[in-house]
Each structure stands twice: as structure tokens, then as C-alpha cells.
JSON list of C-alpha atoms in Angstrom, two decimals:
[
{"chain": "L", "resi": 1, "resn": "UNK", "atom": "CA", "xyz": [4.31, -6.81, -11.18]},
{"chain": "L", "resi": 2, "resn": "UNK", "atom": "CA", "xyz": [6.66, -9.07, -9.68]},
{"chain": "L", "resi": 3, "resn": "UNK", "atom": "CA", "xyz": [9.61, -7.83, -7.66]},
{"chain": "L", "resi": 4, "resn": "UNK", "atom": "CA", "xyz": [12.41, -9.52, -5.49]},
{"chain": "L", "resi": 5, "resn": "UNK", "atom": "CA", "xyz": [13.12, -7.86, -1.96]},
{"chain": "L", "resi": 6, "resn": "UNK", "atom": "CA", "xyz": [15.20, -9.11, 1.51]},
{"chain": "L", "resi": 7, "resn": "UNK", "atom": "CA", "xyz": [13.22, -8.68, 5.12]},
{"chain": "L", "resi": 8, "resn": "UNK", "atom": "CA", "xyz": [15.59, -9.48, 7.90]},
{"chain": "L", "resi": 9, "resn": "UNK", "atom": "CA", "xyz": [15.51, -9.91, 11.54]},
{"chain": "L", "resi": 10, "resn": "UNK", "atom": "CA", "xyz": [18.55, -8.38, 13.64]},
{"chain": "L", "resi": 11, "resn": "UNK", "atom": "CA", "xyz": [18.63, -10.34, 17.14]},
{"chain": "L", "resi": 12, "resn": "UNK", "atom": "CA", "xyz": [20.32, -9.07, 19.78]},
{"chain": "L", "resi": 13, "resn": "UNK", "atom": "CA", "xyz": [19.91, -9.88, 23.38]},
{"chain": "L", "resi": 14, "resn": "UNK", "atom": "CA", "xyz": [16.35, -11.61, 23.02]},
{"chain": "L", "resi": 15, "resn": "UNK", "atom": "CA", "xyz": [15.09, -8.91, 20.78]},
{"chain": "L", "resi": 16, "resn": "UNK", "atom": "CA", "xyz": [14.63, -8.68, 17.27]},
{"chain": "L", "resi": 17, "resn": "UNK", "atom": "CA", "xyz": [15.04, -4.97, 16.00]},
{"chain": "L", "resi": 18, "resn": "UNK", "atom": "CA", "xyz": [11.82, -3.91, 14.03]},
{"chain": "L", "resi": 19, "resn": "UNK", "atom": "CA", "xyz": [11.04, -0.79, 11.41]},
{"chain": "L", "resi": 20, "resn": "UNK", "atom": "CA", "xyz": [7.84, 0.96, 12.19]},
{"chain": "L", "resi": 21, "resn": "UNK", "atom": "CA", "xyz": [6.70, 1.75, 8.75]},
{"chain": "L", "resi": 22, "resn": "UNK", "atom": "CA", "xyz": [5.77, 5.57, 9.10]},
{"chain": "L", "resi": 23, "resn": "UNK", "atom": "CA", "xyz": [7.36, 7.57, 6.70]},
{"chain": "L", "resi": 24, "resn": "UNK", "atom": "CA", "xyz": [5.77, 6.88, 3.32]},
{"chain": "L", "resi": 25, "resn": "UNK", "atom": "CA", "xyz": [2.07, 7.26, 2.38]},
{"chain": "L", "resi": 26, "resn": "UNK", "atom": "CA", "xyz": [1.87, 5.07, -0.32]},
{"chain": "L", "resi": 27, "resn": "UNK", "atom": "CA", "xyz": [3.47, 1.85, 1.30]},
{"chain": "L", "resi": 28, "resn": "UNK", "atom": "CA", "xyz": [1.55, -1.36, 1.53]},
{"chain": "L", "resi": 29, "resn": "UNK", "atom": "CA", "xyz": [3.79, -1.59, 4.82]},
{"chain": "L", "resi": 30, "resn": "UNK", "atom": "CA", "xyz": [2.54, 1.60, 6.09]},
{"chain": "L", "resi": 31, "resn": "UNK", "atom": "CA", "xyz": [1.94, 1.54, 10.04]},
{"chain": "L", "resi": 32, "resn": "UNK", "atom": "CA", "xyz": [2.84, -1.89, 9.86]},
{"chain": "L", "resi": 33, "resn": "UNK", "atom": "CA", "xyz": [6.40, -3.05, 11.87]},
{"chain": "L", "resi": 34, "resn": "UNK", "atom": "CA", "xyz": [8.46, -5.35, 9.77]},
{"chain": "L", "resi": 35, "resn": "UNK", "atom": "CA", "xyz": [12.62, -6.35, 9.87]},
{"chain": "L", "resi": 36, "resn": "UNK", "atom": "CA", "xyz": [14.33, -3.95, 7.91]},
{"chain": "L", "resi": 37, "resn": "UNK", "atom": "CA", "xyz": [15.21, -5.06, 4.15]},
{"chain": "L", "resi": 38, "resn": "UNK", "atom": "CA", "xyz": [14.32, -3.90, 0.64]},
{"chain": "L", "resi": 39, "resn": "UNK", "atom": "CA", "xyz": [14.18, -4.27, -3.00]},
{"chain": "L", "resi": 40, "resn": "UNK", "atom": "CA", "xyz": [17.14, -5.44, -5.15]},
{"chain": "L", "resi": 41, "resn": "UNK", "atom": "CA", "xyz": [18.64, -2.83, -7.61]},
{"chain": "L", "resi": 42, "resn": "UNK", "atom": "CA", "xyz": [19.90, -4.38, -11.16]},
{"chain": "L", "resi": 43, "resn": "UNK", "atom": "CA", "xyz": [22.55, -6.97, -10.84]},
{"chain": "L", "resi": 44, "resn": "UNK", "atom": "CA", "xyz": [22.33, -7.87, -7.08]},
{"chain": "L", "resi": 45, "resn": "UNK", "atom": "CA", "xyz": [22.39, -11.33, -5.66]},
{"chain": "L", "resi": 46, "resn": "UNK", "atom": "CA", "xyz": [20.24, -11.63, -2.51]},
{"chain": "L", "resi": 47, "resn": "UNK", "atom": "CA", "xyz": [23.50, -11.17, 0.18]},
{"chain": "L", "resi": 48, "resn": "UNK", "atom": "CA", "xyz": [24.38, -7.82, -2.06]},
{"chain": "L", "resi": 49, "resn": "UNK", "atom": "CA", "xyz": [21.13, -6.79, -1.28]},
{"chain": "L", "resi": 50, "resn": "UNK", "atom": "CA", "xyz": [20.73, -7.88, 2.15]},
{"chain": "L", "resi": 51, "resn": "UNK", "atom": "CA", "xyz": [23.80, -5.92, 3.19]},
{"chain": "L", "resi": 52, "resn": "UNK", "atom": "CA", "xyz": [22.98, -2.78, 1.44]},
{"chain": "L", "resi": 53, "resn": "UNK", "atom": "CA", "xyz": [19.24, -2.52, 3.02]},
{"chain": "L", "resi": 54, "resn": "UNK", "atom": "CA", "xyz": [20.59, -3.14, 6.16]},
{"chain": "L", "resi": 55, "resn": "UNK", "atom": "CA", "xyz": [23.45, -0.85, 5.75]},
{"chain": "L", "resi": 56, "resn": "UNK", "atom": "CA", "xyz": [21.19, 1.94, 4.19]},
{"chain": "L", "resi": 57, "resn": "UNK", "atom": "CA", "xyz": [18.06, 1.76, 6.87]},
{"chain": "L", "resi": 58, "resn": "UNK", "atom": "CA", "xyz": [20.26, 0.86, 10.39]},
{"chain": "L", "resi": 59, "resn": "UNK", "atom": "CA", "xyz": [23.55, 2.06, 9.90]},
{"chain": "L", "resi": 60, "resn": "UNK", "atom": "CA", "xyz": [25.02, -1.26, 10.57]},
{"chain": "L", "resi": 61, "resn": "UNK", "atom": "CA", "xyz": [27.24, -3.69, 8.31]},
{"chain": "L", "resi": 62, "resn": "UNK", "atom": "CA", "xyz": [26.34, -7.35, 9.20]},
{"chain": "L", "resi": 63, "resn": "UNK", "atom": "CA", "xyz": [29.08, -9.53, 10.33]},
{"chain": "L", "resi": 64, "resn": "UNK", "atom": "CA", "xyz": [26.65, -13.00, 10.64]},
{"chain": "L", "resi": 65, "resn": "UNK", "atom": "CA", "xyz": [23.41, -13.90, 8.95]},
{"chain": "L", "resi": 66, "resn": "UNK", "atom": "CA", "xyz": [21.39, -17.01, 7.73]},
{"chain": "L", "resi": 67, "resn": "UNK", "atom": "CA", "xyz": [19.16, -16.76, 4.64]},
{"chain": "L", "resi": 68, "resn": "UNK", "atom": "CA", "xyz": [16.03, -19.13, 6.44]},
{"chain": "L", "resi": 69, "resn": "UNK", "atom": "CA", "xyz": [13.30, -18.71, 3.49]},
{"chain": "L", "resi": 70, "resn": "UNK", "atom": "CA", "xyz": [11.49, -17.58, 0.62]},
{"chain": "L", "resi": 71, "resn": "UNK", "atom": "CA", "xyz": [8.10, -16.26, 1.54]},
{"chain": "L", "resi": 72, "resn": "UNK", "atom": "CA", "xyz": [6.37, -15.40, -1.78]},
{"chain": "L", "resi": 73, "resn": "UNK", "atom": "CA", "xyz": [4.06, -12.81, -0.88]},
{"chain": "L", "resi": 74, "resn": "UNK", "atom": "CA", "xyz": [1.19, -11.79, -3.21]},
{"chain": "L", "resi": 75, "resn": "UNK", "atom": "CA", "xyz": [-0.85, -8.94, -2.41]},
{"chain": "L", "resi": 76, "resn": "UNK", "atom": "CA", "xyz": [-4.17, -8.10, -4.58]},
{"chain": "L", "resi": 77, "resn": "UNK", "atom": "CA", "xyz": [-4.32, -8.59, -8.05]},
{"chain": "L", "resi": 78, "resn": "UNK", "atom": "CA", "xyz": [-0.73, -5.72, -9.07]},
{"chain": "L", "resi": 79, "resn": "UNK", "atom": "CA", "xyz": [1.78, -7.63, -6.50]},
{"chain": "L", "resi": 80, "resn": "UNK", "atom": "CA", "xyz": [4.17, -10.37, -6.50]},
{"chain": "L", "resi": 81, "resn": "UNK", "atom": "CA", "xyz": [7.14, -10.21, -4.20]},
{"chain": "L", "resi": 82, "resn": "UNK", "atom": "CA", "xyz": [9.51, -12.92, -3.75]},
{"chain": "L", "resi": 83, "resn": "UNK", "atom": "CA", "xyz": [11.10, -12.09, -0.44]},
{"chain": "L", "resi": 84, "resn": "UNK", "atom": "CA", "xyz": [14.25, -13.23, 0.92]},
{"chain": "L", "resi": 85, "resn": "UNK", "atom": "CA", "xyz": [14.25, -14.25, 4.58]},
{"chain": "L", "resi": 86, "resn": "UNK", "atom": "CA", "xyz": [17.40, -13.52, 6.79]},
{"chain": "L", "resi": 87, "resn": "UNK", "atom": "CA", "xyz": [18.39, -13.66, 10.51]},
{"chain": "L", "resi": 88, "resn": "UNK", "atom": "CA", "xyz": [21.16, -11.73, 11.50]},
{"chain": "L", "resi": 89, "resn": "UNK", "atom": "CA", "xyz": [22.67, -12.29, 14.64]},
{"chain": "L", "resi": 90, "resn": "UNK", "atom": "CA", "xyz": [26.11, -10.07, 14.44]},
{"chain": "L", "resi": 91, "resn": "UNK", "atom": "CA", "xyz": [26.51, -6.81, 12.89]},
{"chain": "L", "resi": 92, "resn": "UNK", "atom": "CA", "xyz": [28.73, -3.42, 13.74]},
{"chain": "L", "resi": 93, "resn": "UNK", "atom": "CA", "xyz": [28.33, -0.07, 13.38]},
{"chain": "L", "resi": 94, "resn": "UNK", "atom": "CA", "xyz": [26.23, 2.81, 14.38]},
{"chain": "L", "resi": 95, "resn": "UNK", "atom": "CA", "xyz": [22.69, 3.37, 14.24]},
{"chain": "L", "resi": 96, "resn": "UNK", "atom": "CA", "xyz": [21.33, 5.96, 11.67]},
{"chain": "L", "resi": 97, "resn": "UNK", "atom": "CA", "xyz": [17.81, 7.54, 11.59]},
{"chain": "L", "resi": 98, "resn": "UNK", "atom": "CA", "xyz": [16.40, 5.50, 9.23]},
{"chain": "L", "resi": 99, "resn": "UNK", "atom": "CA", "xyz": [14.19, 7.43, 6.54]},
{"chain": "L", "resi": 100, "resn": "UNK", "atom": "CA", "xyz": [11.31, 4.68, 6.15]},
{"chain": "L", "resi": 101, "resn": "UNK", "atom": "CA", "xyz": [9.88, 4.73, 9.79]},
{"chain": "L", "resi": 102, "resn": "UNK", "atom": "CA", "xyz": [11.12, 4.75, 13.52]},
{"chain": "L", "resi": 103, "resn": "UNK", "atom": "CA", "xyz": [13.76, 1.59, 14.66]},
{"chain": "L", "resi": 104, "resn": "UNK", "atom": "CA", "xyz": [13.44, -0.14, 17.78]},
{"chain": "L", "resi": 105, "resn": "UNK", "atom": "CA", "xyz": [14.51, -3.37, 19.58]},
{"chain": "L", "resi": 106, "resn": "UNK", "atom": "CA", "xyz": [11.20, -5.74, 20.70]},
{"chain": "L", "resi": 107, "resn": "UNK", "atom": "CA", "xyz": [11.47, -8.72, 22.47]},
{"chain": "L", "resi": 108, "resn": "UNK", "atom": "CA", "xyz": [10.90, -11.55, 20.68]},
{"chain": "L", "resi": 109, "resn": "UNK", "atom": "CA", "xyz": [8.00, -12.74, 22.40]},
{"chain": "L", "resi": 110, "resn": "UNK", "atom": "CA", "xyz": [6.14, -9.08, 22.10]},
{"chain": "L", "resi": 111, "resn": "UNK", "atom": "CA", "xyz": [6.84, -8.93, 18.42]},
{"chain": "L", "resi": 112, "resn": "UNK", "atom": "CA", "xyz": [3.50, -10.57, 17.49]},
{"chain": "L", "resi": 113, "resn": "UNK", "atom": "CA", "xyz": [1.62, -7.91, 19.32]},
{"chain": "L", "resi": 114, "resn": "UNK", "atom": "CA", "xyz": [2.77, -5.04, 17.14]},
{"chain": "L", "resi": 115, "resn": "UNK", "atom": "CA", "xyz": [0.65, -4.15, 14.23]},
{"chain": "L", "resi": 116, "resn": "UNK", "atom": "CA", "xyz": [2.28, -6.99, 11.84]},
{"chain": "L", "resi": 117, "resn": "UNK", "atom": "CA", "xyz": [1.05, -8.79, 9.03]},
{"chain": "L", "resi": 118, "resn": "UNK", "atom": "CA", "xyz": [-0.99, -12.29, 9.90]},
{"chain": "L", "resi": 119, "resn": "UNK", "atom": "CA", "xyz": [1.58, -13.82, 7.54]},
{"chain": "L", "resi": 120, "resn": "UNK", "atom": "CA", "xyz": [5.01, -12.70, 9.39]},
{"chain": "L", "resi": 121, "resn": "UNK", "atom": "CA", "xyz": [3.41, -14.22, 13.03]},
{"chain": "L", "resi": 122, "resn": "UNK", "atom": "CA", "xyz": [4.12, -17.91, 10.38]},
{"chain": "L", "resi": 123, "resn": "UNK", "atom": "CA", "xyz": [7.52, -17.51, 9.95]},
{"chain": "L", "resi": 124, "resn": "UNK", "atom": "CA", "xyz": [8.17, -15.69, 13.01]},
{"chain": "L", "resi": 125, "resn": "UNK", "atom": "CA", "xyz": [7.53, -18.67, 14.72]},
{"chain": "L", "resi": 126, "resn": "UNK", "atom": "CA", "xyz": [9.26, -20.76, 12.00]},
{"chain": "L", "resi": 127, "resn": "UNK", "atom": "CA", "xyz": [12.73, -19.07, 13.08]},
{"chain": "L", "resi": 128, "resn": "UNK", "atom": "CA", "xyz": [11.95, -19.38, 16.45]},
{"chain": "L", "resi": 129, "resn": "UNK", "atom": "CA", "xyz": [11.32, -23.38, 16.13]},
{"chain": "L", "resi": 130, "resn": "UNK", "atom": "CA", "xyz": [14.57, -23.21, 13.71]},
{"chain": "L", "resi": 131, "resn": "UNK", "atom": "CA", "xyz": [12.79, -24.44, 10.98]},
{"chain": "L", "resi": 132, "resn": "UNK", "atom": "CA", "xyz": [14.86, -25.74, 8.65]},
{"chain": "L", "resi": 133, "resn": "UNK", "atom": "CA", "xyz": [14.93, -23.59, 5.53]},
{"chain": "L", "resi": 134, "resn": "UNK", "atom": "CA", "xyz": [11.42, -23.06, 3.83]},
{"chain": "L", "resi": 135, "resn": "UNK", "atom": "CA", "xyz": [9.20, -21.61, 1.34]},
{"chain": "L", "resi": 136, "resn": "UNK", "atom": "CA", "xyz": [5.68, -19.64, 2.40]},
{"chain": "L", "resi": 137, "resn": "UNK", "atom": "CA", "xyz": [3.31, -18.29, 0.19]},
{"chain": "L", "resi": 138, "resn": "UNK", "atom": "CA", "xyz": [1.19, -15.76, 1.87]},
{"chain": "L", "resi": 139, "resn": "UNK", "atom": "CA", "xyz": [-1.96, -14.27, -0.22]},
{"chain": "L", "resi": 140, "resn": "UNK", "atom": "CA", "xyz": [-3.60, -11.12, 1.37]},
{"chain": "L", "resi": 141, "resn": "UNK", "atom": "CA", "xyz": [-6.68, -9.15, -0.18]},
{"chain": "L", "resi": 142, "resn": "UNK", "atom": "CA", "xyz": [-6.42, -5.47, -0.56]},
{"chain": "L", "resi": 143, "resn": "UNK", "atom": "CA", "xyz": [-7.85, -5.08, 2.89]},
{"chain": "L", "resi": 144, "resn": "UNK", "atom": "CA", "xyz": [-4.58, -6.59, 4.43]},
{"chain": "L", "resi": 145, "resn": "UNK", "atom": "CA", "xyz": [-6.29, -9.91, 4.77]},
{"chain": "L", "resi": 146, "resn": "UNK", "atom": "CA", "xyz": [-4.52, -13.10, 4.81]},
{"chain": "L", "resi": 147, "resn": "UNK", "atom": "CA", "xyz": [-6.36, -15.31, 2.46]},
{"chain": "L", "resi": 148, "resn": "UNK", "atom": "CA", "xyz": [-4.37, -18.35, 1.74]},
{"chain": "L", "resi": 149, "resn": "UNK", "atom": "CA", "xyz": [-1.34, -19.36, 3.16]},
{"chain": "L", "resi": 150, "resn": "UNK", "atom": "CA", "xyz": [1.12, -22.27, 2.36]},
{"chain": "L", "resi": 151, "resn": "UNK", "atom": "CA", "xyz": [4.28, -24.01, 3.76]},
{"chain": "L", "resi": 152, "resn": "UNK", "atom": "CA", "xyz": [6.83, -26.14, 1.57]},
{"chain": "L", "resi": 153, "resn": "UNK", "atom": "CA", "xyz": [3.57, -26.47, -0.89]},
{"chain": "L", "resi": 154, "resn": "UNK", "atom": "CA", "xyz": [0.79, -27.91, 1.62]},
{"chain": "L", "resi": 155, "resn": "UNK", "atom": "CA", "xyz": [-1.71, -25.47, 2.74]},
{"chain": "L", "resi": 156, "resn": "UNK", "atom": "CA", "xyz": [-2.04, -23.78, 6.02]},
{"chain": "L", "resi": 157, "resn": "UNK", "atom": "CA", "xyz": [-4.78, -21.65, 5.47]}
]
């Protein structure tokens, strides 16, 4: 199955805010933190969908973003997810309970201590060099295992 989703990473005063995935049992996310984001619905370019997410799981409406990457992320043998990778760095609004987990702002530099995938310490540290914009392929087992991963086509892992 191959699906198309957004991730994105709020900043605000040295912190990034993150999505503790708690709320649904069957989630390959579950337990994990991750920027908030989600799948497209029919007809949505990647900014439609970007705002929506956001809109839908923080309450706020972004007023600045930059789309950094595509991280293709294949999980097992049933997924293939071509994410969409955005920083947001204004946005207005007020927070909402969001239904998928607990919200909180993280400093950047404790991000990578939370229960995260191996794959999003990459291009956590890509945005933080300001890489320019890039393409990572991440392959994990069914045990949440990076296996093989891959920036702008030359191998990593």
C-alpha cells in the first residue's frame, strides 16, 4: 500500500512542538513522538494538506513554513509512505486537545531522547544543519528497526 502523508515541525522559541502518539492502538506511531501531520484526503496538494493536519491536531493555522524533504518511509512488507517534510516557524491560533496523543513543546536538543524513530534523529539533524532540500529513504523491519537508510540516493546505512 502506498500512501502520501505531511510530518511537520512547529519551532518556537528553541523548541519544536511534538505529538506523543497515545491515542490509537493500531498505529505504527504508537508511543512514538513525531511532528504533527497526516495523510492527504482526495485532491490535496501537499500545502492543502499540511495546513489541514496542522489545523485539525494543534488548533493552529500556519502563517510560515518550508517544505525541506521527502523521506520515503517503508515499513515491512504492507507500507509505503511518501512523506512530506515541513518546518513551520509562524502560526496563530489556539491550541486544541489533539485526539491522536498528548502535544508538547521539546527543546530541540532533547528531541532525540524521546522515544522517536532511528530514522527522524537523520533528518532532525538535516534541518538543524539547514540542509538544503532532500530526499531520505528510511526502511524499518516490523520490529521498528531501521534497516537501510539513504540520502539524495547514496546509502547511509
Amino acid at each position: 500500500m502506498v500512501e502520501l502523508s505531511t510530518l511537520c515541525h512547529i519551532e518556537q522559541d528553541g523548541k519544536y512542538l511534538m505529538l506523543h502518539r497515545t491515542a490509537k492502538e493500531k498505529d505504527v506511531n504508537k508511543d512514538k513522538w513525531i511532528g504533527v501531520g497526516g495523510h492527504f484526503e482526495k485532491n490535496e496538494s501537499p500545502e492543502e494538506c499540511l495546513l489541514r493536519e496542522v489545523k485539525e491536531e494543534t488548533g493552529y493555522t500556519l502563517t510560515s513554513w518550508r517544505f525541506r524533504g521527502i523521506v520515503t518511509f517503508i515499513y515491512g512488507e504492507e507500507i509505503t509512505e511518501y512523506m512530506h517534510l515541513y518546518t513551520a516557524d509562524g502560526f496563530e491560533g489556539e491550541p486544541i486537545p489533539c485526539d491522536e496523543g498528548d502535544l508538547e513543546w521539546i527543546e530541540k536538543d532533547k528531541v532525540t531522547q524521546l522515544n522517536i524513530w532511528e530514522g527522524d534523529k537523520i533528518f532532525l539533524r538535516l534541518l538543524a544543519e539547514e540542509h538544503p532540500f532532500f530526499s531520505l529513504k528510511l526502511v524499518y523491519d516490523t520490529n521498528d528497526v531501521l534497516q537501510y537508510a539513504a540520502l539524495d540516493g547514496k546509502q547511509l546505512k
